[in-house]
Amino acid sequence: MATTRRSVGLMGGTFDPIHTGHLVLAEDVRDMFGLDEVLFIPAAKPPHKGGVATVTAEQRYLMAELATASNPAFHVSRMELDRQGPSYSWLTVTELQERYGASTDFYFITGSDAINLLDEWHRAHDLLERCHFIVSVREGVPLDEARLARSFGSLATEHIHRLATPALEISSTDIRERLARGASIRYIVPDAVADYIYKEGLYQ
């Protein structure tokens, strides 16, 4: 009897805070590529420096849980929060392959700005061999196909897939700045996340 294959999308990031743009992209990818599940993986240590202080990792995790609770295909993983050492994507995918087994295909969801620098990632070639990438190509940030081809050869065309996404110009940085100056974030983040941020006085 043949084993049924599963497809799982991976969406990493600091989610500081998670917002509507993250959710729209994840659902668009899930629908277009027929994914069984999208796993949101908050990073352990946000790289932000200066400006408004970031919240705790536990608070970022909780906001991701609140944001995704209404979608049965969305789940949140603590794996990078609980892991000791750097949160390399290669290590995350390797651990997930061990957990899910050989019958699961993984699709790393990211933006064109990040994928253009894939050759600078830790063990990038090994990572690209282990999973596919679905790239959100936004206006003004074209896919650097020449650089990807030089770095990864045929893997670049076989494992990197582009997806035109809705023009939602939302960023976590902008949300933090809006909160710092007392501006509304309603409809930029899910209601449950906005309620939690206001209740806890985050970023303000």
Coordinates of C-alpha atoms in Angstrom, one line a residue:
M1 CA 0.0 0.0 0.0
A2 CA 1.4 3.3 -1.1
T3 CA 2.1 5.9 1.7
T4 CA 0.2 9.2 1.3
R5 CA 2.5 12.1 1.1
R6 CA 1.9 15.2 3.1
S7 CA 3.0 18.8 2.3
V8 CA 3.8 21.2 5.1
G9 CA 4.6 24.9 4.8
L10 CA 7.2 26.5 7.1
M11 CA 6.9 30.1 8.1
G12 CA 9.7 31.4 10.3
G13 CA 10.3 34.9 11.6
T14 CA 10.4 36.9 14.8
F15 CA 6.7 37.7 14.6
D16 CA 7.3 40.8 16.6
P17 CA 4.3 41.1 16.4
I18 CA 2.7 38.7 14.0
H19 CA 0.3 40.6 11.6
T20 CA -2.3 40.2 8.9
G21 CA 0.3 40.1 6.1
H22 CA 1.9 37.0 7.6
L23 CA -1.5 35.3 7.7
V24 CA -2.6 36.3 4.2
L25 CA 0.6 35.0 2.7
A26 CA 0.5 31.7 4.6
E27 CA -3.1 31.1 3.6
D28 CA -2.4 32.1 0.0
V29 CA 0.5 29.6 -0.2
R30 CA -1.5 26.9 1.5
D31 CA -4.3 27.3 -1.0
M32 CA -2.2 27.7 -4.2
F33 CA 0.2 24.8 -3.4
G34 CA -2.4 22.5 -1.7
L35 CA -0.5 22.3 1.6
D36 CA -1.9 20.2 4.4
E37 CA -0.5 22.4 7.1
V38 CA 1.4 25.6 7.7
L39 CA 3.7 25.6 10.7
F40 CA 4.6 29.1 12.1
I41 CA 8.0 28.9 13.8
P42 CA 8.9 32.0 16.0
A43 CA 12.7 32.6 16.1
A44 CA 14.4 32.5 19.5
K45 CA 16.2 35.9 19.5
P46 CA 14.9 38.8 17.4
P47 CA 17.7 40.6 15.7
H48 CA 16.2 44.1 16.3
K49 CA 18.7 46.6 17.7
G50 CA 17.8 50.0 19.1
G51 CA 14.4 51.7 18.9
V52 CA 11.5 50.2 20.8
A53 CA 12.4 47.2 23.0
T54 CA 11.0 43.9 21.8
V55 CA 8.8 41.8 23.9
T56 CA 9.7 38.4 25.4
A57 CA 9.9 35.2 23.3
E58 CA 6.9 33.8 25.2
Q59 CA 4.8 36.8 24.4
R60 CA 5.7 36.5 20.7
Y61 CA 4.8 32.9 20.8
L62 CA 1.4 33.6 22.5
M63 CA 0.6 36.2 19.9
A64 CA 1.3 33.7 17.1
E65 CA -1.0 31.2 18.8
L66 CA -3.8 33.8 19.1
A67 CA -3.4 34.9 15.5
T68 CA -3.6 31.3 14.1
A69 CA -6.2 29.7 16.4
S70 CA -9.1 30.1 14.0
N71 CA -7.4 28.3 11.1
P72 CA -7.3 24.5 11.6
A73 CA -4.4 24.2 9.0
F74 CA -2.2 26.7 11.0
H75 CA -0.1 25.5 13.9
V76 CA 2.7 27.2 15.9
S77 CA 5.9 25.4 16.9
R78 CA 8.2 26.2 19.9
M79 CA 11.1 24.3 18.4
E80 CA 13.4 27.3 17.9
L81 CA 12.4 28.9 21.2
D82 CA 13.3 25.7 23.1
R83 CA 16.5 24.9 21.2
Q84 CA 19.9 25.7 22.5
G85 CA 22.2 27.7 20.2
P86 CA 21.5 29.4 16.9
S87 CA 18.2 28.9 15.1
Y88 CA 19.6 27.8 11.7
S89 CA 16.9 27.0 9.1
W90 CA 18.9 24.0 8.0
L91 CA 18.8 22.6 11.5
T92 CA 15.0 23.3 11.9
V93 CA 14.2 21.5 8.6
T94 CA 16.4 18.6 9.5
E95 CA 14.7 18.2 12.9
L96 CA 11.2 18.4 11.3
Q97 CA 12.1 15.8 8.7
E98 CA 13.0 13.4 11.6
R99 CA 9.7 14.2 13.4
Y100 CA 7.4 14.0 10.3
G101 CA 9.2 11.2 8.4
A102 CA 10.1 10.6 4.8
S103 CA 6.5 10.9 3.5
T104 CA 6.4 14.7 4.2
D105 CA 7.5 17.4 1.8
F106 CA 8.5 20.8 3.3
Y107 CA 8.0 24.2 1.7
F108 CA 9.8 27.1 3.3
I109 CA 7.8 30.3 2.8
T110 CA 9.8 33.5 2.5
G111 CA 10.2 36.8 0.6
S112 CA 12.2 37.7 -2.4
D113 CA 14.5 39.9 -0.3
A114 CA 15.5 36.9 1.8
I115 CA 15.8 34.3 -1.0
N116 CA 18.1 36.6 -3.0
L117 CA 20.6 36.2 -0.1
L118 CA 20.1 32.5 0.3
D119 CA 23.7 31.8 -0.6
E120 CA 24.7 33.5 2.6
W121 CA 22.6 31.2 4.8
H122 CA 24.1 28.4 6.9
R123 CA 24.4 25.2 4.8
A124 CA 22.3 26.8 2.2
H125 CA 22.9 24.1 -0.5
D126 CA 22.0 21.3 1.9
L127 CA 18.9 23.3 3.0
L128 CA 17.7 23.7 -0.6
E129 CA 18.2 20.0 -1.3
R130 CA 16.0 19.1 1.8
C131 CA 13.0 21.4 1.1
H132 CA 11.4 23.6 -1.5
F133 CA 11.1 27.4 -1.2
I134 CA 7.9 29.3 -2.0
V135 CA 8.9 33.0 -2.6
S136 CA 6.6 35.9 -2.2
V137 CA 7.7 38.3 -5.0
R138 CA 6.7 41.8 -4.1
E139 CA 6.8 44.9 -6.3
G140 CA 10.2 46.5 -6.3
V141 CA 12.0 43.4 -5.0
P142 CA 12.5 41.1 -8.1
L143 CA 13.9 37.6 -7.8
D144 CA 17.6 37.6 -8.5
E145 CA 17.5 34.5 -10.7
A146 CA 21.0 34.9 -12.0
R147 CA 22.6 34.9 -8.5
L148 CA 20.5 31.9 -7.5
A149 CA 21.4 30.0 -10.6
R150 CA 25.2 30.7 -10.1
S151 CA 25.0 29.6 -6.5
F152 CA 22.7 26.6 -6.7
G153 CA 22.5 25.5 -10.4
S154 CA 19.5 23.4 -11.3
L155 CA 18.3 23.3 -7.7
A156 CA 17.3 27.0 -8.1
T157 CA 14.7 26.2 -10.7
E158 CA 13.6 22.8 -9.3
H159 CA 13.2 23.8 -5.6
I160 CA 12.4 27.6 -5.7
H161 CA 8.9 28.6 -6.7
R162 CA 7.6 32.1 -7.1
L163 CA 4.2 33.3 -6.0
A164 CA 2.7 36.7 -6.7
T165 CA 1.0 37.8 -3.5
P166 CA -1.5 40.5 -2.5
A167 CA 0.0 43.9 -2.1
L168 CA -0.2 44.2 1.7
E169 CA 2.5 46.7 2.7
I170 CA 2.6 45.7 6.4
S171 CA 5.6 45.4 8.6
S172 CA 6.2 44.5 12.2
T173 CA 8.5 47.5 12.5
D174 CA 5.7 49.9 11.4
I175 CA 3.3 48.3 13.9
R176 CA 5.8 48.8 16.7
E177 CA 6.3 52.4 15.6
R178 CA 2.6 53.0 15.5
L179 CA 2.1 51.6 19.0
A180 CA 5.0 53.7 20.3
R181 CA 3.2 56.9 19.1
G182 CA -0.2 55.8 20.1
A183 CA -1.6 55.1 16.7
S184 CA -4.2 52.4 16.0
I185 CA -3.3 48.9 14.8
R186 CA -6.8 47.6 14.4
Y187 CA -7.2 45.5 11.2
I188 CA -3.4 45.5 10.8
V189 CA -3.1 42.6 13.2
P190 CA -5.9 40.1 14.1
D191 CA -8.3 41.3 16.8
A192 CA -7.1 38.8 19.4
V193 CA -3.5 40.0 18.9
A194 CA -4.5 43.7 19.1
D195 CA -6.5 43.0 22.3
Y196 CA -3.5 41.2 23.9
I197 CA -1.1 44.0 22.9
Y198 CA -3.3 46.7 24.4
K199 CA -4.1 44.7 27.5
E200 CA -0.4 44.0 28.2
G201 CA 0.8 47.5 27.1
L202 CA 3.3 46.0 24.7
Y203 CA 5.6 48.2 22.5
Q204 CA 4.1 51.3 24.1

